Every structure is written in C-alpha cells, then in structure tokens.
Tab-separated table of C-alpha atoms in Angstrom:
chain	number	residue	atom	x	y	z
A	1	MET	CA	30.239	-229.363	120.540
A	2	THR	CA	33.090	-231.812	120.080
A	3	PHE	CA	32.772	-235.350	118.831
A	4	VAL	CA	35.579	-237.556	120.213
A	5	VAL	CA	36.613	-240.968	118.973
A	6	PRO	CA	38.980	-243.277	120.897
A	7	TYR	CA	41.007	-244.804	118.069
A	8	ASP	CA	43.155	-247.936	117.809
A	9	GLY	CA	42.965	-248.581	114.061
A	10	SER	CA	40.530	-251.498	114.367
A	11	PRO	CA	37.652	-251.864	111.916
A	12	LEU	CA	35.170	-250.749	114.555
A	13	ALA	CA	37.291	-247.698	115.467
A	14	ASP	CA	37.433	-246.846	111.728
A	15	ALA	CA	33.620	-247.134	111.574
A	16	ALA	CA	33.173	-244.993	114.670
A	17	LEU	CA	35.439	-242.338	113.197
A	18	GLU	CA	33.502	-242.464	109.891
A	19	ARG	CA	30.227	-241.886	111.809
A	20	ALA	CA	31.726	-239.053	113.819
A	21	ALA	CA	33.083	-237.400	110.676
A	22	ALA	CA	29.706	-237.665	108.974
A	23	PHE	CA	27.887	-236.206	111.978
A	24	GLY	CA	30.574	-233.552	112.366
A	25	ALA	CA	30.324	-232.493	108.754
A	26	ALA	CA	26.487	-232.398	108.868
A	27	LEU	CA	26.432	-230.358	112.114
A	28	ASP	CA	29.645	-228.328	111.461
A	29	GLU	CA	31.240	-229.654	114.610
A	30	GLN	CA	34.809	-230.538	115.495
A	31	VAL	CA	35.984	-234.165	115.575
A	32	SER	CA	38.832	-235.184	117.822
A	33	VAL	CA	40.633	-238.546	117.745
A	34	VAL	CA	42.374	-239.886	120.850
A	35	SER	CA	44.769	-242.827	120.982
A	36	VAL	CA	46.688	-244.483	123.820
A	37	VAL	CA	49.702	-246.433	122.627
A	38	PRO	CA	51.426	-248.738	125.231
A	39	GLU	CA	55.116	-249.123	124.441
A	40	ARG	CA	55.009	-252.906	124.755
A	41	THR	CA	55.540	-255.230	121.875
A	42	ARG	CA	52.968	-257.792	123.017
A	43	TYR	CA	50.176	-255.189	123.016
A	44	ALA	CA	51.203	-253.993	119.542
A	45	ARG	CA	51.037	-257.545	118.165
A	46	GLU	CA	47.665	-258.179	119.852
A	47	LYS	CA	46.290	-255.023	118.205
A	48	GLY	CA	47.711	-255.994	114.819
A	49	TRP	CA	49.866	-252.924	114.703
A	50	ILE	CA	52.923	-255.109	113.909
A	51	ASP	CA	53.509	-258.645	112.649
A	52	GLU	CA	54.731	-261.466	114.827
A	53	ASP	CA	58.421	-261.129	113.780
A	54	GLU	CA	58.413	-257.357	113.209
A	55	PRO	CA	60.241	-255.091	115.626
A	56	TYR	CA	58.078	-252.485	117.432
A	57	ASP	CA	58.722	-248.914	116.364
A	58	VAL	CA	56.338	-246.945	118.575
A	59	ASP	CA	56.838	-243.694	116.600
A	60	ALA	CA	55.957	-245.490	113.380
A	61	VAL	CA	52.817	-246.939	114.945
A	62	VAL	CA	51.740	-243.539	116.267
A	63	GLU	CA	52.314	-242.009	112.875
A	64	ASP	CA	50.375	-244.846	111.164
A	65	LEU	CA	47.416	-244.361	113.529
A	66	ARG	CA	47.460	-240.599	112.855
A	67	THR	CA	47.681	-241.137	109.033
A	68	ARG	CA	44.850	-243.670	109.077
A	69	ALA	CA	42.634	-241.510	111.273
A	70	LEU	CA	43.187	-238.414	109.110
A	71	SER	CA	42.560	-240.404	105.975
A	72	ILE	CA	39.041	-241.001	107.381
A	73	ALA	CA	38.493	-237.576	108.945
A	74	ALA	CA	40.906	-235.066	107.378
A	75	ASP	CA	40.006	-232.151	109.591
A	76	ALA	CA	40.059	-234.057	112.883
A	77	ALA	CA	42.338	-233.115	115.726
A	78	PHE	CA	44.586	-236.001	116.872
A	79	ALA	CA	45.860	-236.509	120.396
A	80	VAL	CA	47.979	-239.443	121.523
A	81	GLU	CA	49.420	-240.609	124.788
A	82	ARG	CA	52.293	-243.075	124.896
A	83	ILE	CA	52.433	-245.230	128.060
A	84	ARG	CA	55.249	-247.481	129.128
A	85	GLU	CA	53.211	-250.243	130.716
A	86	PHE	CA	50.776	-252.739	129.240
A	87	PRO	CA	47.979	-252.164	131.778
A	88	PRO	CA	44.852	-254.217	132.298
A	89	GLY	CA	41.705	-252.998	130.524
A	90	ASP	CA	40.430	-250.797	133.315
A	91	ARG	CA	43.755	-248.967	133.711
A	92	LEU	CA	44.091	-248.536	129.929
A	93	ALA	CA	40.497	-247.236	129.908
A	94	ALA	CA	41.461	-244.617	132.501
A	95	HIS	CA	44.174	-243.259	130.206
A	96	ILE	CA	41.666	-243.192	127.285
A	97	GLU	CA	38.941	-241.578	129.430
A	98	ARG	CA	41.349	-238.840	130.589
A	99	LEU	CA	42.272	-238.068	126.965
A	100	VAL	CA	38.568	-238.044	126.041
A	101	ARG	CA	37.711	-235.649	128.870
A	102	GLU	CA	40.511	-233.273	127.903
A	103	GLN	CA	38.646	-232.766	124.593
A	104	GLU	CA	35.485	-231.656	126.461
A	105	PRO	CA	33.214	-233.940	124.421
A	106	THR	CA	29.491	-233.697	123.951
A	107	VAL	CA	29.403	-237.113	122.197
A	108	VAL	CA	31.901	-239.951	122.219
A	109	PHE	CA	31.768	-242.284	119.197
A	110	LEU	CA	32.893	-245.603	120.479
A	111	GLY	CA	33.610	-248.632	118.245
A	112	SER	CA	32.917	-251.722	120.381
A	113	ASP	CA	31.279	-255.029	119.876
A	114	ASN	CA	30.698	-255.639	123.601
A	115	VAL	CA	29.590	-252.394	125.186
A	116	GLY	CA	26.018	-252.493	126.374
A	117	ARG	CA	25.589	-256.238	126.507
A	118	VAL	CA	24.082	-257.793	129.604
A	119	VAL	CA	27.376	-259.581	130.184
A	120	THR	CA	30.415	-257.445	129.445
A	121	PRO	CA	33.977	-258.706	129.688
A	122	LEU	CA	35.879	-257.060	132.543
A	123	THR	CA	38.747	-256.427	130.136
A	124	SER	CA	36.574	-254.225	127.874
A	125	VAL	CA	38.014	-250.737	127.558
A	126	GLY	CA	34.798	-249.506	125.991
A	127	VAL	CA	32.537	-250.352	128.924
A	128	HIS	CA	34.677	-248.098	131.152
A	129	VAL	CA	34.732	-245.177	128.745
A	130	ALA	CA	31.003	-245.567	128.003
A	131	GLY	CA	30.160	-245.485	131.707
A	132	ASP	CA	30.932	-241.755	132.063
A	133	GLU	CA	27.756	-239.753	132.353
A	134	GLU	CA	29.408	-236.387	131.394
A	135	TYR	CA	28.830	-237.007	127.699
A	136	ASP	CA	26.605	-238.984	125.395
A	137	VAL	CA	27.962	-242.119	123.779
A	138	TYR	CA	27.285	-243.328	120.249
A	139	VAL	CA	28.228	-247.028	120.145
A	140	VAL	CA	29.211	-248.465	116.773
A	141	ARG	CA	28.839	-252.237	116.695
A	142	GLN	CA	29.013	-252.808	112.918
A	143	SER	CA	31.780	-251.821	110.569
A	144	GLU	CA	29.357	-251.245	107.690
A	145	GLN	CA	27.109	-248.192	107.705
A	146	PRO	CA	23.421	-248.974	107.998
A	147	ARG	CA	21.859	-248.779	104.584
A	148	LEU	CA	19.638	-245.796	103.987
A	149	GLU	CA	17.035	-248.083	102.307
A	150	ALA	CA	16.749	-250.184	105.508
A	151	LEU	CA	16.177	-247.032	107.582
A	152	LEU	CA	13.584	-245.653	105.132
A	153	GLU	CA	11.618	-248.879	105.270
A	154	GLN	CA	10.894	-247.984	108.858
A	155	VAL	CA	9.366	-244.587	107.994
A	156	ASP	CA	5.631	-244.487	107.408
A	157	GLY	CA	4.097	-242.533	104.506
A	158	ASP	CA	3.414	-239.507	106.790
A	159	GLY	CA	7.095	-239.272	107.800
A	160	SER	CA	6.723	-240.853	111.212
A	161	VAL	CA	8.736	-243.744	112.280
A	162	GLY	CA	6.699	-246.982	112.487
A	163	ASP	CA	6.824	-250.694	111.814
A	164	GLY	CA	6.202	-250.262	108.066
A	165	THR	CA	2.607	-251.608	108.212
C-alpha cells in the first residue's frame, strides 16, 4: 500500500499529510508526497509561497515544500514536477494526477475544502484528483484533527457505533 498526498504547503495539505503519516505509521505503510510547482510568479504569490514584492526563486520554493513536508512526515518520499505554465485548474490537476498515479496509491489523502460538495468550483484541482476511481480518497476538510473524545462519544457501551443514547 502507498498513501499519497498532493502537497502545496497549505494548512489543509499539512493536515492531509499529518493524517496520511498517522495512518502510515499505524499500518506500517509508505507515504509519498507529490507537488507540482508552476514556474510563474503570479501562481507563487496566490499560493503564499512568496510575498508580493519578493522575487520568485523556484528552487527555493521546491526546497521549502520538501522541508515542510518532511517536517510533518520524516520518512515520506517526495516527488515534484516543475511546469513552465500557469495552467487552469483542470490542466494543473492532470499534472498532479499523473504524479499521484506514478506512486501507485491505494489511498490519496487530499486536503480540500470544496471536494464533494454538491456545487464544486470548476477551478478545483481536488475535484479532478478525487474523481479517479483507481484509488480511495480520504478528504481532509479541517486543519485540526478530530478530537478523540468527540469520536468516543459516538461509541455505545458495547463498542458499537451509535448515536450515544
């Protein structure tokens, strides 16, 4: 099994990587991180990789993403693809999906606040990656881990999951 996390350094990508690392440790499975880095300053600013007046050093951003990812999941593999263009969401998703598939995932941990909604923005990268039926998708919508106490409240006295009554 391989758990794969598309990673852009956002809080939800961090949370998805944390979840993948926890599952990977518990199940003794490999975690792989994949990143696509367009070589366009506008994209880097939109992602918060650089400040408004800061020059764009693509190598530095790639190294920062790698360092941040490995600080969360030290044993993870890291794959990155640099692309020259700043493509629309669906074309960016195609690059990410190709990198994901190369890892032969069983589960993709996807940090996204809009995957699975009834109305999904056409620019959502996550909706394209999550649409592949070759692997399961674990969607992380909250940066904070669910509290164990909240989960345990849903478990009845006999260990079965219920409504707590």
